[in-house]
């Protein structure tokens, strides 16, 4: 490995609200709910439907990947699968990767689980893996996610105009990123040193 960074390790990360653990075939029922939840499908701009067999094949291979990390978001209070966070498209030469998160609608949204899961996986990316940049795209019709990303330190870098065609309308996608220096400055907390 040229720069020594990899996503081959599949950690379990603990927060107050959520536990992030490697996805596996046992998560297929939760994943099936995730990829068919109408709000999740809309917010992620997912056009293709995934059937159970395809999900099983996909989840069976996640532990073999060294250029991506797929973690299940599990609510600690109920021990239920509520979504996923993913670091992907690892670029070793430029020490960067992309980030994605998807939560199952009303069961998980608006309760702080997405914010905590994002902070946990970013801490792992910057402090353990050693990436320099984590980027993402968020569609214009998802201001709630954009707010969370800004809260943990992502910065708007530009806009891809008409990046998605949804229900007959063109939707822009904002490009955002957080750098290692941004993370080191506040580690995902908007008020430096204050954690509530």
PDB file of C-alpha atoms in Angstrom:
ATOM      1  CA  UNK A   1       0.000   0.000   0.000  1.00  0.00           C
ATOM      2  CA  UNK A   2       1.627   3.238  -1.212  1.00  0.00           C
ATOM      3  CA  UNK A   3       0.526   5.589   1.549  1.00  0.00           C
ATOM      4  CA  UNK A   4      -0.405   3.004   4.131  1.00  0.00           C
ATOM      5  CA  UNK A   5      -4.081   3.917   4.344  1.00  0.00           C
ATOM      6  CA  UNK A   6      -6.744   1.278   3.966  1.00  0.00           C
ATOM      7  CA  UNK A   7     -10.322   0.544   4.916  1.00  0.00           C
ATOM      8  CA  UNK A   8      -9.621  -3.180   5.278  1.00  0.00           C
ATOM      9  CA  UNK A   9     -10.202  -3.153   9.060  1.00  0.00           C
ATOM     10  CA  UNK A  10     -13.891  -3.400   9.923  1.00  0.00           C
ATOM     11  CA  UNK A  11     -14.246  -1.842  13.390  1.00  0.00           C
ATOM     12  CA  UNK A  12     -17.147  -1.551  15.781  1.00  0.00           C
ATOM     13  CA  UNK A  13     -17.584   2.035  16.985  1.00  0.00           C
ATOM     14  CA  UNK A  14     -19.542   2.932  20.108  1.00  0.00           C
ATOM     15  CA  UNK A  15     -21.538   6.096  20.748  1.00  0.00           C
ATOM     16  CA  UNK A  16     -24.144   7.045  23.319  1.00  0.00           C
ATOM     17  CA  UNK A  17     -27.094   6.564  20.948  1.00  0.00           C
ATOM     18  CA  UNK A  18     -25.707   4.240  18.296  1.00  0.00           C
ATOM     19  CA  UNK A  19     -23.297   1.430  17.725  1.00  0.00           C
ATOM     20  CA  UNK A  20     -21.649   1.159  14.306  1.00  0.00           C
ATOM     21  CA  UNK A  21     -20.655  -2.369  13.350  1.00  0.00           C
ATOM     22  CA  UNK A  22     -19.686  -4.112  10.130  1.00  0.00           C
ATOM     23  CA  UNK A  23     -22.692  -5.007   7.994  1.00  0.00           C
ATOM     24  CA  UNK A  24     -23.333  -8.654   7.231  1.00  0.00           C
ATOM     25  CA  UNK A  25     -25.938 -10.884   5.641  1.00  0.00           C
ATOM     26  CA  UNK A  26     -28.000 -10.810   8.851  1.00  0.00           C
ATOM     27  CA  UNK A  27     -28.703  -7.126   8.079  1.00  0.00           C
ATOM     28  CA  UNK A  28     -30.560  -7.891   4.849  1.00  0.00           C
ATOM     29  CA  UNK A  29     -34.016  -7.457   6.414  1.00  0.00           C
ATOM     30  CA  UNK A  30     -33.072  -4.000   7.700  1.00  0.00           C
ATOM     31  CA  UNK A  31     -31.398  -3.122   4.421  1.00  0.00           C
ATOM     32  CA  UNK A  32     -34.482  -4.219   2.499  1.00  0.00           C
ATOM     33  CA  UNK A  33     -36.557  -1.857   4.637  1.00  0.00           C
ATOM     34  CA  UNK A  34     -33.989   0.910   4.112  1.00  0.00           C
ATOM     35  CA  UNK A  35     -33.896   0.635   0.316  1.00  0.00           C
ATOM     36  CA  UNK A  36     -37.698   0.519   0.036  1.00  0.00           C
ATOM     37  CA  UNK A  37     -38.506   3.327   2.499  1.00  0.00           C
ATOM     38  CA  UNK A  38     -40.008   6.022   0.221  1.00  0.00           C
ATOM     39  CA  UNK A  39     -38.362   8.939   2.036  1.00  0.00           C
ATOM     40  CA  UNK A  40     -34.941   7.253   2.126  1.00  0.00           C
ATOM     41  CA  UNK A  41     -35.235   6.401  -1.569  1.00  0.00           C
ATOM     42  CA  UNK A  42     -36.087  10.030  -2.394  1.00  0.00           C
ATOM     43  CA  UNK A  43     -33.373  11.605  -0.228  1.00  0.00           C
ATOM     44  CA  UNK A  44     -30.705   9.325  -1.670  1.00  0.00           C
ATOM     45  CA  UNK A  45     -31.984   9.732  -5.234  1.00  0.00           C
ATOM     46  CA  UNK A  46     -32.152   5.984  -5.707  1.00  0.00           C
ATOM     47  CA  UNK A  47     -33.846   4.972  -8.951  1.00  0.00           C
ATOM     48  CA  UNK A  48     -33.002   1.254  -9.036  1.00  0.00           C
ATOM     49  CA  UNK A  49     -34.850  -1.231  -6.844  1.00  0.00           C
ATOM     50  CA  UNK A  50     -32.758  -3.839  -5.040  1.00  0.00           C
ATOM     51  CA  UNK A  51     -34.174  -7.286  -4.413  1.00  0.00           C
ATOM     52  CA  UNK A  52     -33.351  -9.511  -1.462  1.00  0.00           C
ATOM     53  CA  UNK A  53     -31.064 -11.833  -3.434  1.00  0.00           C
ATOM     54  CA  UNK A  54     -28.955  -8.920  -4.669  1.00  0.00           C
ATOM     55  CA  UNK A  55     -28.766  -7.470  -1.142  1.00  0.00           C
ATOM     56  CA  UNK A  56     -27.604 -10.828   0.245  1.00  0.00           C
ATOM     57  CA  UNK A  57     -24.846 -11.074  -2.367  1.00  0.00           C
ATOM     58  CA  UNK A  58     -23.777  -7.492  -1.678  1.00  0.00           C
ATOM     59  CA  UNK A  59     -23.655  -7.881   2.109  1.00  0.00           C
ATOM     60  CA  UNK A  60     -21.781 -11.165   1.855  1.00  0.00           C
ATOM     61  CA  UNK A  61     -18.827  -9.363   0.227  1.00  0.00           C
ATOM     62  CA  UNK A  62     -18.523  -6.213   2.364  1.00  0.00           C
ATOM     63  CA  UNK A  63     -15.897  -7.658   4.726  1.00  0.00           C
ATOM     64  CA  UNK A  64     -13.586  -8.356   1.764  1.00  0.00           C
ATOM     65  CA  UNK A  65     -13.345  -4.725   0.626  1.00  0.00           C
ATOM     66  CA  UNK A  66     -10.227  -2.721   1.489  1.00  0.00           C
ATOM     67  CA  UNK A  67     -11.320   0.460  -0.306  1.00  0.00           C
ATOM     68  CA  UNK A  68     -14.633   0.928   1.510  1.00  0.00           C
ATOM     69  CA  UNK A  69     -16.152   0.502   4.955  1.00  0.00           C
ATOM     70  CA  UNK A  70     -19.852  -0.358   5.291  1.00  0.00           C
ATOM     71  CA  UNK A  71     -21.161  -0.101   8.849  1.00  0.00           C
ATOM     72  CA  UNK A  72     -24.649  -0.795  10.155  1.00  0.00           C
ATOM     73  CA  UNK A  73     -26.110   1.910  12.391  1.00  0.00           C
ATOM     74  CA  UNK A  74     -27.688   0.141  15.364  1.00  0.00           C
ATOM     75  CA  UNK A  75     -29.774   2.023  17.928  1.00  0.00           C
ATOM     76  CA  UNK A  76     -28.242   1.093  21.279  1.00  0.00           C
ATOM     77  CA  UNK A  77     -31.498   1.389  23.256  1.00  0.00           C
ATOM     78  CA  UNK A  78     -33.366  -1.108  21.068  1.00  0.00           C
ATOM     79  CA  UNK A  79     -30.479  -2.957  19.358  1.00  0.00           C
ATOM     80  CA  UNK A  80     -32.321  -2.409  16.056  1.00  0.00           C
ATOM     81  CA  UNK A  81     -30.698  -1.775  12.683  1.00  0.00           C
ATOM     82  CA  UNK A  82     -31.677   1.779  11.691  1.00  0.00           C
ATOM     83  CA  UNK A  83     -29.413   2.442   8.709  1.00  0.00           C
ATOM     84  CA  UNK A  84     -25.889   2.521   7.358  1.00  0.00           C
ATOM     85  CA  UNK A  85     -22.817   4.725   7.133  1.00  0.00           C
ATOM     86  CA  UNK A  86     -20.258   4.140   4.420  1.00  0.00           C
ATOM     87  CA  UNK A  87     -16.755   5.358   3.680  1.00  0.00           C
ATOM     88  CA  UNK A  88     -16.068   4.521   0.023  1.00  0.00           C
ATOM     89  CA  UNK A  89     -14.024   5.380  -3.042  1.00  0.00           C
ATOM     90  CA  UNK A  90     -10.798   5.432  -1.043  1.00  0.00           C
ATOM     91  CA  UNK A  91      -8.094   7.267  -2.977  1.00  0.00           C
ATOM     92  CA  UNK A  92      -4.833   6.216  -1.329  1.00  0.00           C
ATOM     93  CA  UNK A  93      -2.619   8.626  -3.260  1.00  0.00           C
ATOM     94  CA  UNK A  94      -4.697  11.643  -2.264  1.00  0.00           C
ATOM     95  CA  UNK A  95      -5.733  10.268   1.147  1.00  0.00           C
ATOM     96  CA  UNK A  96      -9.403  10.934   0.502  1.00  0.00           C
ATOM     97  CA  UNK A  97     -12.702   9.088   0.430  1.00  0.00           C
ATOM     98  CA  UNK A  98     -16.406   9.693   0.042  1.00  0.00           C
ATOM     99  CA  UNK A  99     -19.045   9.429   2.756  1.00  0.00           C
ATOM    100  CA  UNK A 100     -22.675   8.373   2.675  1.00  0.00           C
ATOM    101  CA  UNK A 101     -25.305   7.781   5.334  1.00  0.00           C
ATOM    102  CA  UNK A 102     -28.867   6.506   5.041  1.00  0.00           C
ATOM    103  CA  UNK A 103     -31.326   6.050   7.885  1.00  0.00           C
ATOM    104  CA  UNK A 104     -34.709   4.357   7.881  1.00  0.00           C
ATOM    105  CA  UNK A 105     -37.278   7.157   7.854  1.00  0.00           C
ATOM    106  CA  UNK A 106     -39.246   8.102  10.939  1.00  0.00           C
ATOM    107  CA  UNK A 107     -37.711   5.380  13.094  1.00  0.00           C
ATOM    108  CA  UNK A 108     -34.266   7.033  13.089  1.00  0.00           C
ATOM    109  CA  UNK A 109     -34.481  10.547  11.679  1.00  0.00           C
ATOM    110  CA  UNK A 110     -34.529  13.597  13.940  1.00  0.00           C
ATOM    111  CA  UNK A 111     -33.271  11.799  17.031  1.00  0.00           C
ATOM    112  CA  UNK A 112     -29.534  12.601  16.848  1.00  0.00           C
ATOM    113  CA  UNK A 113     -28.511   9.160  15.646  1.00  0.00           C
ATOM    114  CA  UNK A 114     -27.364  10.351  12.224  1.00  0.00           C
ATOM    115  CA  UNK A 115     -25.278  13.147  13.714  1.00  0.00           C
ATOM    116  CA  UNK A 116     -23.621  10.787  16.175  1.00  0.00           C
ATOM    117  CA  UNK A 117     -23.009   8.114  13.524  1.00  0.00           C
ATOM    118  CA  UNK A 118     -21.433  10.740  11.258  1.00  0.00           C
ATOM    119  CA  UNK A 119     -19.147  11.972  14.043  1.00  0.00           C
ATOM    120  CA  UNK A 120     -18.099   8.429  14.941  1.00  0.00           C
ATOM    121  CA  UNK A 121     -17.197   7.424  11.399  1.00  0.00           C
ATOM    122  CA  UNK A 122     -15.382  10.715  10.723  1.00  0.00           C
ATOM    123  CA  UNK A 123     -13.334  10.266  13.897  1.00  0.00           C
ATOM    124  CA  UNK A 124     -12.358   6.824  12.643  1.00  0.00           C
ATOM    125  CA  UNK A 125     -11.533   8.122   9.138  1.00  0.00           C
ATOM    126  CA  UNK A 126      -9.321  10.965  10.327  1.00  0.00           C
ATOM    127  CA  UNK A 127      -7.841   9.654  13.568  1.00  0.00           C
ATOM    128  CA  UNK A 128      -7.364   5.958  12.757  1.00  0.00           C
ATOM    129  CA  UNK A 129      -7.276   5.548   8.974  1.00  0.00           C
ATOM    130  CA  UNK A 130      -5.445   8.824   8.387  1.00  0.00           C
ATOM    131  CA  UNK A 131      -7.442  10.274   5.508  1.00  0.00           C
ATOM    132  CA  UNK A 132      -7.004  13.953   4.708  1.00  0.00           C
ATOM    133  CA  UNK A 133     -10.351  14.659   3.017  1.00  0.00           C
ATOM    134  CA  UNK A 134     -13.845  13.197   3.233  1.00  0.00           C
ATOM    135  CA  UNK A 135     -16.337  14.378   0.634  1.00  0.00           C
ATOM    136  CA  UNK A 136     -20.027  13.914  -0.064  1.00  0.00           C
ATOM    137  CA  UNK A 137     -22.910  15.087  -2.199  1.00  0.00           C
ATOM    138  CA  UNK A 138     -26.295  16.065  -0.800  1.00  0.00           C
ATOM    139  CA  UNK A 139     -29.370  16.835  -2.875  1.00  0.00           C
ATOM    140  CA  UNK A 140     -30.975  20.266  -2.599  1.00  0.00           C
ATOM    141  CA  UNK A 141     -34.238  18.759  -1.314  1.00  0.00           C
ATOM    142  CA  UNK A 142     -32.456  17.404   1.780  1.00  0.00           C
ATOM    143  CA  UNK A 143     -31.728  20.489   3.933  1.00  0.00           C
ATOM    144  CA  UNK A 144     -31.897  18.422   7.134  1.00  0.00           C
ATOM    145  CA  UNK A 145     -28.882  16.350   6.050  1.00  0.00           C
ATOM    146  CA  UNK A 146     -27.008  19.426   4.859  1.00  0.00           C
ATOM    147  CA  UNK A 147     -27.543  20.997   8.299  1.00  0.00           C
ATOM    148  CA  UNK A 148     -26.083  17.904  10.010  1.00  0.00           C
ATOM    149  CA  UNK A 149     -23.086  17.889   7.667  1.00  0.00           C
ATOM    150  CA  UNK A 150     -22.393  21.581   8.343  1.00  0.00           C
ATOM    151  CA  UNK A 151     -22.802  21.017  12.076  1.00  0.00           C
ATOM    152  CA  UNK A 152     -20.062  18.369  12.118  1.00  0.00           C
ATOM    153  CA  UNK A 153     -17.696  20.468   9.973  1.00  0.00           C
ATOM    154  CA  UNK A 154     -18.391  19.795   6.298  1.00  0.00           C
ATOM    155  CA  UNK A 155     -17.905  22.854   4.078  1.00  0.00           C
ATOM    156  CA  UNK A 156     -19.867  23.607   0.908  1.00  0.00           C
ATOM    157  CA  UNK A 157     -17.478  23.513  -2.051  1.00  0.00           C
ATOM    158  CA  UNK A 158     -19.839  23.868  -4.994  1.00  0.00           C
ATOM    159  CA  UNK A 159     -23.019  22.731  -6.651  1.00  0.00           C
ATOM    160  CA  UNK A 160     -23.646  20.202  -9.387  1.00  0.00           C
ATOM    161  CA  UNK A 161     -26.578  21.737 -11.206  1.00  0.00           C
ATOM    162  CA  UNK A 162     -29.377  19.400 -12.287  1.00  0.00           C
ATOM    163  CA  UNK A 163     -27.548  16.341 -10.959  1.00  0.00           C
ATOM    164  CA  UNK A 164     -30.720  14.325 -10.361  1.00  0.00           C
ATOM    165  CA  UNK A 165     -34.009  13.969 -12.206  1.00  0.00           C
ATOM    166  CA  UNK A 166     -36.725  13.243  -9.636  1.00  0.00           C
ATOM    167  CA  UNK A 167     -40.479  13.217 -10.172  1.00  0.00           C
ATOM    168  CA  UNK A 168     -40.072  15.227 -13.360  1.00  0.00           C
ATOM    169  CA  UNK A 169     -37.916  17.940 -11.787  1.00  0.00           C
ATOM    170  CA  UNK A 170     -34.181  18.622 -11.942  1.00  0.00           C
ATOM    171  CA  UNK A 171     -32.497  18.651  -8.523  1.00  0.00           C
ATOM    172  CA  UNK A 172     -29.096  20.175  -7.716  1.00  0.00           C
ATOM    173  CA  UNK A 173     -26.508  18.367  -5.592  1.00  0.00           C
ATOM    174  CA  UNK A 174     -24.260  20.266  -3.212  1.00  0.00           C
ATOM    175  CA  UNK A 175     -20.667  19.090  -2.973  1.00  0.00           C
ATOM    176  CA  UNK A 176     -19.314  19.237   0.584  1.00  0.00           C
ATOM    177  CA  UNK A 177     -16.108  18.105   2.249  1.00  0.00           C
ATOM    178  CA  UNK A 178     -14.313  18.116   5.554  1.00  0.00           C
ATOM    179  CA  UNK A 179     -10.510  18.141   5.813  1.00  0.00           C
ATOM    180  CA  UNK A 180      -8.297  16.691   8.532  1.00  0.00           C
ATOM    181  CA  UNK A 181      -7.513  20.228   9.746  1.00  0.00           C
ATOM    182  CA  UNK A 182     -11.243  21.050   9.967  1.00  0.00           C
ATOM    183  CA  UNK A 183     -11.785  17.887  11.988  1.00  0.00           C
ATOM    184  CA  UNK A 184      -8.816  18.539  14.281  1.00  0.00           C
ATOM    185  CA  UNK A 185     -10.132  22.045  15.020  1.00  0.00           C
ATOM    186  CA  UNK A 186     -13.358  20.823  16.623  1.00  0.00           C
ATOM    187  CA  UNK A 187     -13.762  17.072  16.087  1.00  0.00           C
ATOM    188  CA  UNK A 188     -17.292  17.438  14.790  1.00  0.00           C
ATOM    189  CA  UNK A 189     -18.603  19.678  17.561  1.00  0.00           C
ATOM    190  CA  UNK A 190     -19.782  23.168  16.586  1.00  0.00           C
ATOM    191  CA  UNK A 191     -18.665  24.727  19.882  1.00  0.00           C
ATOM    192  CA  UNK A 192     -15.020  23.863  20.407  1.00  0.00           C
ATOM    193  CA  UNK A 193     -14.576  21.808  23.562  1.00  0.00           C
ATOM    194  CA  UNK A 194     -18.283  21.775  24.426  1.00  0.00           C
ATOM    195  CA  UNK A 195     -20.090  18.450  24.160  1.00  0.00           C
ATOM    196  CA  UNK A 196     -23.723  18.207  25.150  1.00  0.00           C
TER     197      UNK A 196
END
